[in-house]
Amino acid sequence: AGVKRNAYAVFLPGSQAAGYLKRWGASRFAALASLLKQRGIEHTLILGGPDEIEECARIDATTPADVINLCGQTELLDLVPLCESARLVVGNDTGTAHVGSASTTPMVIVCGPTDPRRVLPAGDNVQALQARLACINCYKKHCQHHTCMAWITPPMVVQKLDQMGVL
């Protein structure tokens, strides 16, 4: 698709359909893609499985950044080489993040209702970002406000990536 090694980001924006509370949200991923473009990241690859196709399509449709939506077009074993060649990876608490963390690429996982001490993928290259709220780590299946994800903004993710020395 014309992407250059170390010049693109990978987004892992999904989670299983029943785990919708673990999704940061298409609008936030779209805004993050735009911010990363401003910081020199040429392309953003969106990866995911069948449960995430609609979420990935919303990201692709709502950002002016150069997004390549590969959701549903790759196999699980494609994740590691696609992540390894990327400059950075941002994802939710999702199984694809655990597979992608086998790469050495810096990865930020946005955690909301799940405890990063329990769910963070293994690796020195992986860090969590979580809002400080009384209700974090609730593990609820349904929530009226979803504040744990709403309070994490795209600029906060960029700041975390800066702290990690990625941008």
PDB file of C-alpha atoms in Angstrom:
ATOM      1  CA  ALA A   1       0.000   0.000   0.000  1.00  0.00           C
ATOM      2  CA  GLY A   2       3.006   2.284  -0.315  1.00  0.00           C
ATOM      3  CA  VAL A   3       3.780   2.574   3.381  1.00  0.00           C
ATOM      4  CA  LYS A   4       7.371   2.964   4.493  1.00  0.00           C
ATOM      5  CA  ARG A   5       8.913   1.128   7.415  1.00  0.00           C
ATOM      6  CA  ASN A   6       8.859   3.198  10.615  1.00  0.00           C
ATOM      7  CA  ALA A   7       6.682   5.887   8.976  1.00  0.00           C
ATOM      8  CA  TYR A   8       3.236   4.579   9.868  1.00  0.00           C
ATOM      9  CA  ALA A   9       1.089   3.892  12.895  1.00  0.00           C
ATOM     10  CA  VAL A  10      -1.014   0.817  13.564  1.00  0.00           C
ATOM     11  CA  PHE A  11      -4.389   1.118  15.282  1.00  0.00           C
ATOM     12  CA  LEU A  12      -6.049  -1.860  16.962  1.00  0.00           C
ATOM     13  CA  PRO A  13      -9.391  -0.170  17.697  1.00  0.00           C
ATOM     14  CA  GLY A  14     -11.669  -3.089  18.343  1.00  0.00           C
ATOM     15  CA  SER A  15     -12.527  -5.692  20.852  1.00  0.00           C
ATOM     16  CA  GLN A  16     -15.018  -8.485  20.668  1.00  0.00           C
ATOM     17  CA  ALA A  17     -18.541  -7.237  19.943  1.00  0.00           C
ATOM     18  CA  ALA A  18     -19.727  -7.966  23.501  1.00  0.00           C
ATOM     19  CA  GLY A  19     -16.805  -5.987  24.935  1.00  0.00           C
ATOM     20  CA  TYR A  20     -17.822  -2.634  23.470  1.00  0.00           C
ATOM     21  CA  LEU A  21     -16.953  -0.814  26.731  1.00  0.00           C
ATOM     22  CA  LYS A  22     -13.280  -1.634  26.085  1.00  0.00           C
ATOM     23  CA  ARG A  23     -13.386   0.390  22.854  1.00  0.00           C
ATOM     24  CA  TRP A  24     -11.934   3.892  22.998  1.00  0.00           C
ATOM     25  CA  GLY A  25     -14.135   4.939  20.085  1.00  0.00           C
ATOM     26  CA  ALA A  26     -13.879   5.651  16.384  1.00  0.00           C
ATOM     27  CA  SER A  27     -14.015   9.439  16.751  1.00  0.00           C
ATOM     28  CA  ARG A  28     -11.065   9.434  19.144  1.00  0.00           C
ATOM     29  CA  PHE A  29      -8.992   7.127  16.926  1.00  0.00           C
ATOM     30  CA  ALA A  30      -9.834   9.335  13.917  1.00  0.00           C
ATOM     31  CA  ALA A  31      -8.711  12.457  15.802  1.00  0.00           C
ATOM     32  CA  LEU A  32      -5.527  10.661  16.883  1.00  0.00           C
ATOM     33  CA  ALA A  33      -4.752   9.754  13.260  1.00  0.00           C
ATOM     34  CA  SER A  34      -4.995  13.447  12.358  1.00  0.00           C
ATOM     35  CA  LEU A  35      -2.710  14.464  15.232  1.00  0.00           C
ATOM     36  CA  LEU A  36      -0.162  11.817  14.269  1.00  0.00           C
ATOM     37  CA  LYS A  37      -0.229  13.058  10.670  1.00  0.00           C
ATOM     38  CA  GLN A  38       0.673  16.524  11.975  1.00  0.00           C
ATOM     39  CA  ARG A  39       3.584  14.929  13.848  1.00  0.00           C
ATOM     40  CA  GLY A  40       5.018  13.268  10.713  1.00  0.00           C
ATOM     41  CA  ILE A  41       3.344   9.858  10.719  1.00  0.00           C
ATOM     42  CA  GLU A  42       2.556   9.423   7.022  1.00  0.00           C
ATOM     43  CA  HIS A  43      -0.068   6.672   7.230  1.00  0.00           C
ATOM     44  CA  THR A  44      -2.207   4.863   9.743  1.00  0.00           C
ATOM     45  CA  LEU A  45      -3.048   1.192   9.258  1.00  0.00           C
ATOM     46  CA  ILE A  46      -6.238  -0.005  10.925  1.00  0.00           C
ATOM     47  CA  LEU A  47      -6.269  -3.691  11.783  1.00  0.00           C
ATOM     48  CA  GLY A  48      -8.961  -5.887  13.236  1.00  0.00           C
ATOM     49  CA  GLY A  49     -11.237  -8.824  12.792  1.00  0.00           C
ATOM     50  CA  PRO A  50     -14.843  -9.403  11.763  1.00  0.00           C
ATOM     51  CA  ASP A  51     -16.306  -7.919  14.979  1.00  0.00           C
ATOM     52  CA  GLU A  52     -14.501  -4.646  14.326  1.00  0.00           C
ATOM     53  CA  ILE A  53     -15.271  -3.925  10.669  1.00  0.00           C
ATOM     54  CA  GLU A  54     -17.895  -1.251  11.390  1.00  0.00           C
ATOM     55  CA  GLU A  55     -15.718   0.486  13.996  1.00  0.00           C
ATOM     56  CA  CYS A  56     -12.742   0.543  11.623  1.00  0.00           C
ATOM     57  CA  ALA A  57     -14.901   1.865   8.776  1.00  0.00           C
ATOM     58  CA  ARG A  58     -16.060   4.747  11.012  1.00  0.00           C
ATOM     59  CA  ILE A  59     -12.446   5.704  11.717  1.00  0.00           C
ATOM     60  CA  ASP A  60     -11.595   5.584   8.015  1.00  0.00           C
ATOM     61  CA  ALA A  61     -14.652   7.678   7.097  1.00  0.00           C
ATOM     62  CA  THR A  62     -14.132  10.411   9.685  1.00  0.00           C
ATOM     63  CA  THR A  63     -10.451  11.336   9.488  1.00  0.00           C
ATOM     64  CA  PRO A  64      -8.657  13.423   6.871  1.00  0.00           C
ATOM     65  CA  ALA A  65      -5.420  11.548   7.638  1.00  0.00           C
ATOM     66  CA  ASP A  66      -4.024   8.922   5.274  1.00  0.00           C
ATOM     67  CA  VAL A  67      -5.701   5.823   6.661  1.00  0.00           C
ATOM     68  CA  ILE A  68      -5.410   2.350   5.204  1.00  0.00           C
ATOM     69  CA  ASN A  69      -8.221   0.207   6.529  1.00  0.00           C
ATOM     70  CA  LEU A  70      -7.096  -3.419   6.483  1.00  0.00           C
ATOM     71  CA  CYS A  71      -9.736  -4.586   8.946  1.00  0.00           C
ATOM     72  CA  GLY A  72     -10.982  -8.015   7.979  1.00  0.00           C
ATOM     73  CA  GLN A  73      -8.335  -8.318   5.250  1.00  0.00           C
ATOM     74  CA  THR A  74      -5.465  -9.737   7.270  1.00  0.00           C
ATOM     75  CA  GLU A  75      -4.824 -12.908   9.194  1.00  0.00           C
ATOM     76  CA  LEU A  76      -3.883 -13.056  12.854  1.00  0.00           C
ATOM     77  CA  LEU A  77      -0.276 -13.920  12.020  1.00  0.00           C
ATOM     78  CA  ASP A  78      -0.014 -10.783   9.847  1.00  0.00           C
ATOM     79  CA  LEU A  79      -0.274  -8.605  12.953  1.00  0.00           C
ATOM     80  CA  VAL A  80       3.269  -9.118  14.202  1.00  0.00           C
ATOM     81  CA  PRO A  81       5.113  -8.138  11.002  1.00  0.00           C
ATOM     82  CA  LEU A  82       2.730  -5.219  10.382  1.00  0.00           C
ATOM     83  CA  CYS A  83       3.303  -3.984  13.937  1.00  0.00           C
ATOM     84  CA  GLU A  84       7.054  -4.647  13.810  1.00  0.00           C
ATOM     85  CA  SER A  85       7.482  -2.367  10.793  1.00  0.00           C
ATOM     86  CA  ALA A  86       5.373   0.431  12.308  1.00  0.00           C
ATOM     87  CA  ARG A  87       6.645   3.403  14.276  1.00  0.00           C
ATOM     88  CA  LEU A  88       3.968   2.960  16.939  1.00  0.00           C
ATOM     89  CA  VAL A  89       0.874   0.963  17.841  1.00  0.00           C
ATOM     90  CA  VAL A  90      -2.201   2.210  19.691  1.00  0.00           C
ATOM     91  CA  GLY A  91      -4.964  -0.140  20.704  1.00  0.00           C
ATOM     92  CA  ASN A  92      -7.626  -1.074  23.162  1.00  0.00           C
ATOM     93  CA  ASP A  93      -7.554  -3.955  25.602  1.00  0.00           C
ATOM     94  CA  THR A  94      -8.060  -6.531  22.878  1.00  0.00           C
ATOM     95  CA  GLY A  95      -6.644  -9.862  21.812  1.00  0.00           C
ATOM     96  CA  THR A  96      -5.026  -8.344  18.725  1.00  0.00           C
ATOM     97  CA  ALA A  97      -2.947  -6.119  21.012  1.00  0.00           C
ATOM     98  CA  HIS A  98      -1.556  -9.201  22.734  1.00  0.00           C
ATOM     99  CA  VAL A  99      -0.517 -10.646  19.387  1.00  0.00           C
ATOM    100  CA  GLY A 100       0.875  -7.315  18.145  1.00  0.00           C
ATOM    101  CA  SER A 101       2.918  -6.892  21.324  1.00  0.00           C
ATOM    102  CA  ALA A 102       5.166  -9.718  20.134  1.00  0.00           C
ATOM    103  CA  SER A 103       6.793  -7.007  18.044  1.00  0.00           C
ATOM    104  CA  THR A 104       9.280  -4.567  19.571  1.00  0.00           C
ATOM    105  CA  THR A 105       7.337  -1.506  18.406  1.00  0.00           C
ATOM    106  CA  PRO A 106       6.237   0.946  21.114  1.00  0.00           C
ATOM    107  CA  MET A 107       2.588   0.329  21.974  1.00  0.00           C
ATOM    108  CA  VAL A 108       0.034   2.305  23.995  1.00  0.00           C
ATOM    109  CA  ILE A 109      -3.028   0.450  25.245  1.00  0.00           C
ATOM    110  CA  VAL A 110      -6.040   2.537  26.233  1.00  0.00           C
ATOM    111  CA  CYS A 111      -7.626   0.864  29.255  1.00  0.00           C
ATOM    112  CA  GLY A 112     -10.994   1.785  30.683  1.00  0.00           C
ATOM    113  CA  PRO A 113     -13.051  -0.757  32.578  1.00  0.00           C
ATOM    114  CA  THR A 114     -10.219  -3.280  32.804  1.00  0.00           C
ATOM    115  CA  ASP A 115      -7.180  -3.240  35.056  1.00  0.00           C
ATOM    116  CA  PRO A 116      -3.946  -2.737  33.084  1.00  0.00           C
ATOM    117  CA  ARG A 117      -2.046  -4.687  35.749  1.00  0.00           C
ATOM    118  CA  ARG A 118      -4.065  -7.721  34.636  1.00  0.00           C
ATOM    119  CA  VAL A 119      -4.742  -7.127  30.935  1.00  0.00           C
ATOM    120  CA  LEU A 120      -1.726  -5.257  29.559  1.00  0.00           C
ATOM    121  CA  PRO A 121       0.061  -7.241  26.856  1.00  0.00           C
ATOM    122  CA  ALA A 122       3.523  -8.461  27.810  1.00  0.00           C
ATOM    123  CA  GLY A 123       6.585  -6.534  26.741  1.00  0.00           C
ATOM    124  CA  ASP A 124       8.798  -3.637  27.742  1.00  0.00           C
ATOM    125  CA  ASN A 125       7.508  -1.797  24.681  1.00  0.00           C
ATOM    126  CA  VAL A 126       3.896  -1.710  25.986  1.00  0.00           C
ATOM    127  CA  GLN A 127       2.437   0.966  28.248  1.00  0.00           C
ATOM    128  CA  ALA A 128      -1.099   1.615  29.446  1.00  0.00           C
ATOM    129  CA  LEU A 129      -3.072   4.831  29.516  1.00  0.00           C
ATOM    130  CA  GLN A 130      -6.013   4.979  31.910  1.00  0.00           C
ATOM    131  CA  ALA A 131      -8.117   7.785  33.386  1.00  0.00           C
ATOM    132  CA  ARG A 132      -8.064   8.176  37.149  1.00  0.00           C
ATOM    133  CA  LEU A 133     -11.653   7.646  38.231  1.00  0.00           C
ATOM    134  CA  ALA A 134     -13.371   5.979  41.143  1.00  0.00           C
ATOM    135  CA  CYS A 135     -15.010   3.494  38.782  1.00  0.00           C
ATOM    136  CA  ILE A 136     -11.916   2.327  36.847  1.00  0.00           C
ATOM    137  CA  ASN A 137     -11.282  -1.394  36.678  1.00  0.00           C
ATOM    138  CA  CYS A 138     -15.013  -2.056  37.172  1.00  0.00           C
ATOM    139  CA  TYR A 139     -15.143  -4.813  34.525  1.00  0.00           C
ATOM    140  CA  LYS A 140     -18.794  -3.951  33.839  1.00  0.00           C
ATOM    141  CA  LYS A 141     -20.441  -5.200  30.676  1.00  0.00           C
ATOM    142  CA  HIS A 142     -22.777  -2.171  30.454  1.00  0.00           C
ATOM    143  CA  CYS A 143     -22.267   1.436  31.556  1.00  0.00           C
ATOM    144  CA  GLN A 144     -24.381   4.568  31.347  1.00  0.00           C
ATOM    145  CA  HIS A 145     -21.514   7.043  31.011  1.00  0.00           C
ATOM    146  CA  HIS A 146     -18.352   5.294  29.680  1.00  0.00           C
ATOM    147  CA  THR A 147     -16.324   8.078  31.329  1.00  0.00           C
ATOM    148  CA  CYS A 148     -13.263   5.878  31.703  1.00  0.00           C
ATOM    149  CA  MET A 149     -12.737   6.033  27.948  1.00  0.00           C
ATOM    150  CA  ALA A 150     -14.232   9.464  27.258  1.00  0.00           C
ATOM    151  CA  TRP A 151     -11.749  11.185  29.563  1.00  0.00           C
ATOM    152  CA  ILE A 152      -8.768   9.858  27.622  1.00  0.00           C
ATOM    153  CA  THR A 153      -8.211  12.310  24.797  1.00  0.00           C
ATOM    154  CA  PRO A 154      -6.150  11.954  21.606  1.00  0.00           C
ATOM    155  CA  PRO A 155      -3.691  14.629  22.860  1.00  0.00           C
ATOM    156  CA  MET A 156      -3.166  12.505  25.986  1.00  0.00           C
ATOM    157  CA  VAL A 157      -2.163   9.564  23.772  1.00  0.00           C
ATOM    158  CA  VAL A 158       0.224  11.795  21.816  1.00  0.00           C
ATOM    159  CA  GLN A 159       1.710  12.995  25.126  1.00  0.00           C
ATOM    160  CA  LYS A 160       2.203   9.376  26.239  1.00  0.00           C
ATOM    161  CA  LEU A 161       3.909   8.566  22.935  1.00  0.00           C
ATOM    162  CA  ASP A 162       6.143  11.618  23.430  1.00  0.00           C
ATOM    163  CA  GLN A 163       7.057  10.385  26.918  1.00  0.00           C
ATOM    164  CA  MET A 164       7.957   7.032  25.410  1.00  0.00           C
ATOM    165  CA  GLY A 165      10.276   8.788  22.927  1.00  0.00           C
ATOM    166  CA  VAL A 166       8.253   7.693  19.897  1.00  0.00           C
ATOM    167  CA  LEU A 167       7.348  11.075  18.402  1.00  0.00           C
TER     168      LEU A 167
END
